[in-house]
Short mmCIF file of C-alpha atoms in Angstrom, two decimals:
data_model
loop_
_atom_site.label_atom_id
_atom_site.label_comp_id
_atom_site.label_asym_id
_atom_site.label_seq_id
_atom_site.Cartn_x
_atom_site.Cartn_y
_atom_site.Cartn_z
CA UNK F 13 63.63 -49.40 23.67
CA UNK F 14 63.68 -49.63 19.74
CA UNK F 15 66.91 -51.21 19.62
CA UNK F 16 66.80 -54.30 16.79
CA UNK F 17 67.37 -57.86 17.76
CA UNK F 18 68.35 -60.81 15.40
CA UNK F 19 67.38 -63.14 18.23
CA UNK F 20 63.76 -63.84 17.38
CA UNK F 21 61.86 -63.24 13.84
CA UNK F 22 59.05 -61.03 14.16
CA UNK F 23 56.43 -61.76 11.65
CA UNK F 24 56.30 -59.84 7.85
CA UNK F 25 53.19 -57.67 6.79
CA UNK F 26 52.47 -60.32 4.16
CA UNK F 27 52.41 -62.97 6.93
CA UNK F 28 50.05 -61.00 9.28
CA UNK F 29 47.84 -60.08 6.41
CA UNK F 30 47.64 -64.17 5.52
CA UNK F 31 47.10 -64.77 9.04
CA UNK F 32 43.88 -62.20 9.11
CA UNK F 33 42.69 -64.22 6.01
CA UNK F 34 43.13 -67.60 8.03
CA UNK F 35 41.44 -66.11 10.96
CA UNK F 36 38.42 -64.46 9.29
CA UNK F 37 36.17 -67.30 9.58
CA UNK F 38 36.44 -67.72 13.32
CA UNK F 39 36.97 -64.13 14.36
CA UNK F 40 35.60 -60.54 14.08
CA UNK F 41 36.87 -57.43 12.71
CA UNK F 42 36.61 -55.56 15.53
CA UNK F 43 35.58 -51.68 15.20
CA UNK F 44 37.51 -48.56 15.89
CA UNK F 45 35.32 -45.82 17.37
CA UNK F 46 36.17 -42.23 17.21
CA UNK F 47 35.71 -41.15 20.77
CA UNK F 48 34.98 -37.09 20.40
CA UNK F 49 33.47 -34.76 22.77
CA UNK F 50 34.39 -33.04 26.01
CA UNK F 51 35.50 -36.04 27.91
CA UNK F 52 38.46 -36.43 25.49
CA UNK F 53 38.91 -32.55 24.72
CA UNK F 54 39.10 -31.82 28.58
CA UNK F 55 41.93 -34.38 29.21
CA UNK F 56 43.55 -34.41 25.62
CA UNK F 57 43.12 -30.94 23.97
CA UNK F 58 40.37 -30.12 21.65
CA UNK F 59 42.90 -30.80 18.80
CA UNK F 60 43.35 -34.34 19.85
CA UNK F 61 41.62 -37.23 18.36
CA UNK F 62 41.02 -40.48 20.14
CA UNK F 63 40.16 -44.20 18.56
CA UNK F 64 39.13 -46.87 20.93
CA UNK F 65 39.84 -50.19 19.26
CA UNK F 66 36.97 -52.27 20.52
CA UNK F 67 38.17 -55.81 21.01
CA UNK F 68 35.97 -56.05 24.06
CA UNK F 69 33.54 -57.08 21.12
CA UNK F 70 35.77 -59.86 19.98
CA UNK F 71 34.28 -63.39 19.98
CA UNK F 72 35.00 -64.61 23.38
CA UNK F 73 34.92 -60.88 24.81
CA UNK F 74 38.65 -60.37 24.61
CA UNK F 75 41.59 -60.22 21.93
CA UNK F 76 43.06 -63.62 23.07
CA UNK F 77 41.13 -65.56 20.49
CA UNK F 78 43.39 -64.49 17.79
CA UNK F 79 46.50 -66.22 19.02
CA UNK F 80 44.64 -69.26 20.48
CA UNK F 81 42.88 -70.16 16.95
CA UNK F 82 45.94 -69.06 14.89
CA UNK F 83 47.78 -72.01 16.89
CA UNK F 84 44.88 -74.14 16.92
CA UNK F 85 44.63 -73.95 13.28
CA UNK F 86 48.45 -75.45 12.99
CA UNK F 87 47.54 -78.87 14.77
CA UNK F 88 48.02 -82.09 12.92
CA UNK F 89 45.54 -84.57 12.54
CA UNK F 90 47.25 -86.83 15.70
CA UNK F 91 47.12 -83.59 17.92
CA UNK F 92 43.49 -82.94 16.98
CA UNK F 93 42.61 -86.53 18.25
CA UNK F 94 44.67 -85.91 21.58
CA UNK F 95 42.91 -82.29 22.19
CA UNK F 96 44.36 -78.77 23.71
CA UNK F 97 45.58 -77.88 27.27
CA UNK F 98 45.92 -74.22 28.39
CA UNK F 99 46.53 -72.41 31.89
CA UNK F 100 44.65 -69.22 32.35
CA UNK F 101 43.17 -66.73 35.09
CA UNK F 102 39.80 -66.49 32.55
CA UNK F 103 40.42 -64.99 29.42
CA UNK F 104 42.79 -67.43 27.76
CA UNK F 105 40.81 -70.06 29.00
CA UNK F 106 37.57 -68.99 27.34
CA UNK F 107 39.76 -68.22 23.99
CA UNK F 108 41.44 -71.92 23.90
CA UNK F 109 38.02 -73.50 24.61
CA UNK F 110 36.44 -71.47 21.72
CA UNK F 111 39.83 -72.40 19.36
CA UNK F 112 39.13 -76.32 20.35
CA UNK F 113 35.24 -75.84 19.12
CA UNK F 114 36.46 -74.21 16.03
CA UNK F 115 38.69 -77.09 15.14
CA UNK F 116 36.58 -79.72 16.41
CA UNK F 117 38.72 -80.97 18.93
CA UNK F 118 38.41 -81.07 23.17
CA UNK F 119 39.99 -78.80 25.46
CA UNK F 120 40.94 -79.47 29.25
CA UNK F 121 42.04 -76.13 30.81
CA UNK F 122 43.31 -75.42 34.30
CA UNK F 123 42.02 -71.87 35.74
CA UNK F 124 43.15 -70.47 39.04
CA UNK F 125 41.25 -70.47 41.92
CA UNK F 126 41.17 -66.72 41.71
CA UNK F 127 39.51 -66.69 38.14
CA UNK F 128 36.28 -64.70 38.01
CA UNK F 129 33.45 -67.33 38.36
CA UNK F 130 31.65 -65.75 35.25
CA UNK F 131 34.81 -66.79 33.02
CA UNK F 132 34.78 -70.32 34.28
CA UNK F 133 31.41 -70.79 33.39
CA UNK F 134 31.91 -69.47 29.80
CA UNK F 135 34.75 -71.51 29.42
CA UNK F 136 32.76 -74.39 30.49
CA UNK F 137 29.86 -73.61 28.51
CA UNK F 138 32.16 -73.60 25.34
CA UNK F 139 32.95 -77.22 26.09
CA UNK F 140 35.95 -77.28 28.23
CA UNK F 141 36.93 -79.63 30.77
CA UNK F 142 37.78 -77.24 33.71
CA UNK F 143 40.30 -78.11 36.34
CA UNK F 144 40.85 -75.41 39.48
CA UNK F 145 44.64 -74.72 40.58
CA UNK F 146 45.23 -72.94 43.79
CA UNK F 147 47.51 -70.50 42.14
CA UNK F 148 49.36 -69.97 38.73
CA UNK F 149 52.68 -72.02 39.64
CA UNK F 150 50.34 -74.91 40.29
CA UNK F 151 48.50 -74.75 37.65
CA UNK F 152 51.40 -74.73 35.13
CA UNK F 153 52.45 -77.74 36.66
CA UNK F 154 48.89 -79.41 36.34
CA UNK F 155 49.25 -78.36 32.79
CA UNK F 156 52.89 -79.97 32.25
CA UNK F 157 51.12 -83.40 33.72
CA UNK F 158 48.35 -83.03 31.29
CA UNK F 159 50.42 -82.61 28.32
CA UNK F 160 52.85 -85.66 29.62
CA UNK F 161 49.85 -88.10 30.78
CA UNK F 162 47.49 -87.41 27.92
CA UNK F 163 49.54 -86.06 25.00
CA UNK F 164 47.38 -82.79 24.53
CA UNK F 165 49.08 -79.98 23.02
CA UNK F 166 49.55 -76.83 25.02
CA UNK F 167 48.35 -73.58 23.90
CA UNK F 168 50.41 -70.86 25.26
CA UNK F 169 48.61 -67.49 26.54
CA UNK F 170 50.91 -64.93 24.94
CA UNK F 171 54.11 -66.77 24.00
CA UNK F 172 55.39 -67.38 20.24
CA UNK F 173 55.44 -66.46 16.93
CA UNK F 174 51.46 -67.70 16.09
CA UNK F 175 50.19 -65.52 18.79
CA UNK F 176 52.52 -62.43 17.71
CA UNK F 177 50.70 -63.09 14.06
CA UNK F 178 47.43 -63.44 15.66
CA UNK F 179 47.86 -60.08 17.72
CA UNK F 180 49.27 -58.54 14.96
CA UNK F 181 46.16 -58.74 13.15
CA UNK F 182 44.48 -56.56 15.41
CA UNK F 183 46.94 -53.99 14.70
CA UNK F 184 46.54 -54.34 11.01
CA UNK F 185 42.75 -53.82 11.31
CA UNK F 186 43.53 -50.53 13.30
CA UNK F 187 45.61 -49.12 11.03
CA UNK F 188 43.83 -49.86 7.89
CA UNK F 189 40.78 -48.37 9.49
CA UNK F 190 42.58 -44.92 10.82
CA UNK F 191 45.33 -43.77 9.03
CA UNK F 192 48.08 -41.10 10.24
CA UNK F 193 48.29 -42.28 14.13
CA UNK F 194 50.84 -40.54 16.11
CA UNK F 195 50.40 -42.93 19.08
CA UNK F 196 49.20 -46.29 19.92
CA UNK F 197 48.85 -47.10 23.67
CA UNK F 198 48.55 -50.90 24.44
CA UNK F 199 47.88 -52.96 27.57
CA UNK F 200 50.72 -55.51 28.86
CA UNK F 201 50.34 -58.61 30.74
CA UNK F 202 52.55 -61.02 29.33
CA UNK F 203 53.22 -59.18 26.32
CA UNK F 204 51.43 -61.28 23.49
CA UNK F 205 49.05 -58.07 22.65
CA UNK F 206 51.57 -55.80 22.35
CA UNK F 207 54.19 -57.76 20.37
CA UNK F 208 51.87 -58.24 17.62
CA UNK F 209 50.45 -54.57 17.55
CA UNK F 210 53.86 -53.06 18.40
CA UNK F 211 55.44 -54.93 15.45
CA UNK F 212 52.74 -54.26 12.84
CA UNK F 213 52.82 -50.48 14.15
CA UNK F 214 56.52 -50.18 13.46
CA UNK F 215 56.16 -51.94 10.03
CA UNK F 216 53.22 -49.59 8.73
CA UNK F 217 54.66 -46.40 10.43
CA UNK F 218 57.88 -46.13 12.17
CA UNK F 219 57.17 -42.39 13.55
CA UNK F 220 54.27 -43.62 15.59
CA UNK F 221 54.72 -44.14 18.91
CA UNK F 222 53.84 -47.42 20.56
CA UNK F 223 53.23 -46.89 24.28
CA UNK F 224 52.44 -49.98 26.75
CA UNK F 225 50.42 -49.66 29.79
CA UNK F 226 50.75 -52.23 32.90
CA UNK F 227 49.07 -52.10 36.45
CA UNK F 228 51.40 -50.98 39.11
CA UNK F 229 50.80 -54.27 40.98
CA UNK F 230 51.92 -56.45 37.98
CA UNK F 231 54.85 -54.67 36.07
CA UNK F 232 56.63 -57.54 34.81
CA UNK F 233 57.71 -56.09 31.19
CA UNK F 234 59.11 -52.95 33.15
CA UNK F 235 61.22 -55.20 35.19
CA UNK F 236 62.05 -57.08 32.05
CA UNK F 237 62.80 -53.78 30.10
CA UNK F 238 65.16 -52.69 32.93
CA UNK F 239 66.79 -55.96 33.26
CA UNK F 240 67.26 -56.43 29.47
CA UNK F 241 65.64 -59.95 29.44
CA UNK F 242 62.66 -61.63 30.32
CA UNK F 243 61.92 -61.62 34.13
CA UNK F 244 59.03 -62.85 36.45
CA UNK F 245 57.51 -61.54 39.54
CA UNK F 246 57.21 -63.35 42.83
CA UNK F 247 54.21 -60.89 44.04
CA UNK F 248 51.33 -59.72 42.33
CA UNK F 249 48.50 -57.27 43.36
CA UNK F 250 45.94 -55.89 40.79
CA UNK F 251 42.50 -55.80 39.99
CA UNK F 252 43.51 -56.32 36.53
CA UNK F 253 44.25 -59.94 36.88
CA UNK F 254 43.76 -60.30 32.93
CA UNK F 255 47.45 -58.28 33.03
CA UNK F 256 48.89 -60.21 35.78
CA UNK F 257 50.84 -63.10 34.60
CA UNK F 258 53.91 -63.96 36.96
CA UNK F 259 56.38 -63.77 34.00
CA UNK F 260 57.11 -62.82 30.42
CA UNK F 261 58.85 -64.77 28.20
CA UNK F 262 61.82 -64.26 25.81
CA UNK F 263 60.17 -64.31 22.34
CA UNK F 264 57.17 -61.33 23.82
CA UNK F 265 59.88 -59.46 25.67
CA UNK F 266 62.04 -59.41 22.30
CA UNK F 267 58.86 -58.56 20.34
CA UNK F 268 58.00 -55.78 22.88
CA UNK F 269 61.53 -54.61 23.34
CA UNK F 270 61.94 -53.79 19.65
CA UNK F 271 58.66 -51.91 19.37
CA UNK F 272 57.83 -50.15 22.72
CA UNK F 273 58.67 -46.27 22.61
CA UNK F 274 57.83 -46.23 26.49
CA UNK F 275 55.89 -47.87 29.21
CA UNK F 276 53.98 -46.49 31.84
CA UNK F 277 52.24 -47.75 34.83
CA UNK F 278 48.48 -47.23 36.22
CA UNK F 279 46.77 -47.83 39.98
CA UNK F 280 44.08 -49.94 40.68
CA UNK F 281 42.11 -46.46 41.40
CA UNK F 282 43.04 -45.37 38.11
CA UNK F 283 41.86 -48.70 36.23
CA UNK F 284 38.94 -48.31 38.31
CA UNK F 285 38.13 -44.54 37.44
CA UNK F 286 39.04 -44.87 33.70
CA UNK F 287 36.36 -47.77 33.69
CA UNK F 288 33.82 -45.33 35.23
CA UNK F 289 34.76 -43.03 32.42
CA UNK F 290 34.14 -45.59 29.50
CA UNK F 291 30.94 -46.57 31.26
CA UNK F 292 29.41 -43.03 31.76
CA UNK F 293 30.78 -41.18 28.71
CA UNK F 294 31.64 -44.06 26.14
CA UNK F 295 28.69 -46.35 27.16
CA UNK F 296 31.16 -49.21 27.67
CA UNK F 297 31.30 -51.76 30.22
CA UNK F 298 34.83 -53.24 30.54
CA UNK F 299 36.78 -55.35 32.89
CA UNK F 300 39.51 -53.45 34.71
CA UNK F 301 42.18 -54.72 32.00
CA UNK F 302 39.86 -52.98 29.28
CA UNK F 303 40.41 -49.51 30.91
CA UNK F 304 44.17 -49.44 31.27
CA UNK F 305 44.61 -47.63 28.01
CA UNK F 306 42.10 -45.08 28.97
CA UNK F 307 43.74 -44.82 32.37
CA UNK F 308 47.17 -44.32 30.63
CA UNK F 309 45.93 -41.93 27.97
CA UNK F 310 44.06 -39.37 30.49
CA UNK F 311 46.72 -39.92 33.46
CA UNK F 312 50.52 -40.40 32.73
CA UNK F 313 50.44 -40.02 29.14
CA UNK F 314 48.20 -37.19 28.92
CA UNK F 315 50.58 -34.47 28.15
CA UNK F 316 52.60 -36.60 25.65
CA UNK F 317 49.19 -37.49 23.65
CA UNK F 318 47.85 -33.82 23.94
CA UNK F 319 46.51 -32.83 20.60
CA UNK F 320 47.56 -35.98 18.81
CA UNK F 321 45.87 -38.53 16.58
CA UNK F 322 45.48 -41.46 19.23
CA UNK F 323 44.44 -45.15 19.40
CA UNK F 324 43.81 -47.03 22.47
CA UNK F 325 43.13 -50.91 22.73
CA UNK F 326 40.08 -51.60 25.01
CA UNK F 327 41.06 -55.15 25.21
CA UNK F 328 38.10 -57.04 26.92
CA UNK F 329 35.06 -57.09 28.95
CA UNK F 330 34.88 -60.53 30.89
CA UNK F 331 33.09 -59.42 34.15
CA UNK F 332 30.15 -60.17 36.02
CA UNK F 333 27.42 -57.78 36.72
CA UNK F 334 28.13 -57.45 40.45
CA UNK F 335 32.00 -56.94 40.00
CA UNK F 336 31.37 -54.42 37.36
CA UNK F 337 29.07 -52.50 39.54
CA UNK F 338 31.59 -52.29 42.48
CA UNK F 339 34.39 -51.47 39.85
CA UNK F 340 32.54 -48.61 38.58
CA UNK F 341 31.43 -47.64 42.12
CA UNK F 342 34.92 -47.42 43.09
CA UNK F 343 36.02 -45.49 39.81
CA UNK F 344 33.69 -43.07 40.35
CA UNK F 345 34.52 -42.15 43.99
CA UNK F 346 38.04 -41.93 42.49
CA UNK F 347 36.87 -39.57 40.05
CA UNK F 348 35.37 -37.31 42.76
CA UNK F 349 38.67 -37.48 44.65
CA UNK F 350 40.40 -36.05 41.68
CA UNK F 351 41.78 -38.99 39.92
CA UNK F 352 42.27 -38.62 35.91
CA UNK F 353 41.33 -35.27 36.10
CA UNK F 354 40.50 -32.70 33.19
CA UNK F 355 43.01 -29.89 32.15
CA UNK F 356 42.87 -26.49 31.17
#
């Protein structure tokens, strides 16, 4: 998976550092929390060190703001006058609305009918005009019409150099805060977060492993890696809707392909169990996607991470109270059945 490709240009460390300075007025430098104690030791060994990069504390509640604002800062005066548009199941819509506010322009955002109502309300409260689409394909067609009819600039949720630069700043922060990592575990939806963190990780430490995590019911990057090119899915089924775009793109795929050492899948039950562990033992309230890296670290990656110095990206927390309560209840039931077990 580490084969280099000259097809697309990856950002350099200097470009990511300049982007970090550019974004500094608009985003938070999120903490890397050293999670120690029996919960980690019983699964990864007493010598293991696990650091959680807490992007759930980021402005808008997820990492998405890094790419959205980085793109918005490129808008010309004419583009600012026309405004932006975006398509999202929730988190990118919130980030796009926030980015529009940062550069003093308007946002007309299309959200899927399946989006969490709390996310719709957050995006609306940030000033975005919200349109609802029955599903993803219809939503993207609506966005195309908005671009054509109103001249708005489309801010992509995960594709492109500026997104990778933006998410690369998350990786830069992580490695500046925690030196000598053996592995970084990153959640993958379309691949925008992994593209930046993966590229920066390999530039800073070629020996550090980069492991991606996808839901079993939305494994578009796994399909793409197997095919050797960006692929799409016709069916999606996962509670982690933030990690469930129906496709990845050429640029995202190329960035992930060059930096990923491996990719693992986690089930919905494992996501819920990890969310319950994070709540009970880490005192963190996360959405299902935010639990993906913990599910992978304590599940399919556990033996490979045993005794290692590891970072896991906790990518977001935009979930309503009732939804979170149901998630943790499901997870607690799963733990009682032996999911994500402790190890001798």
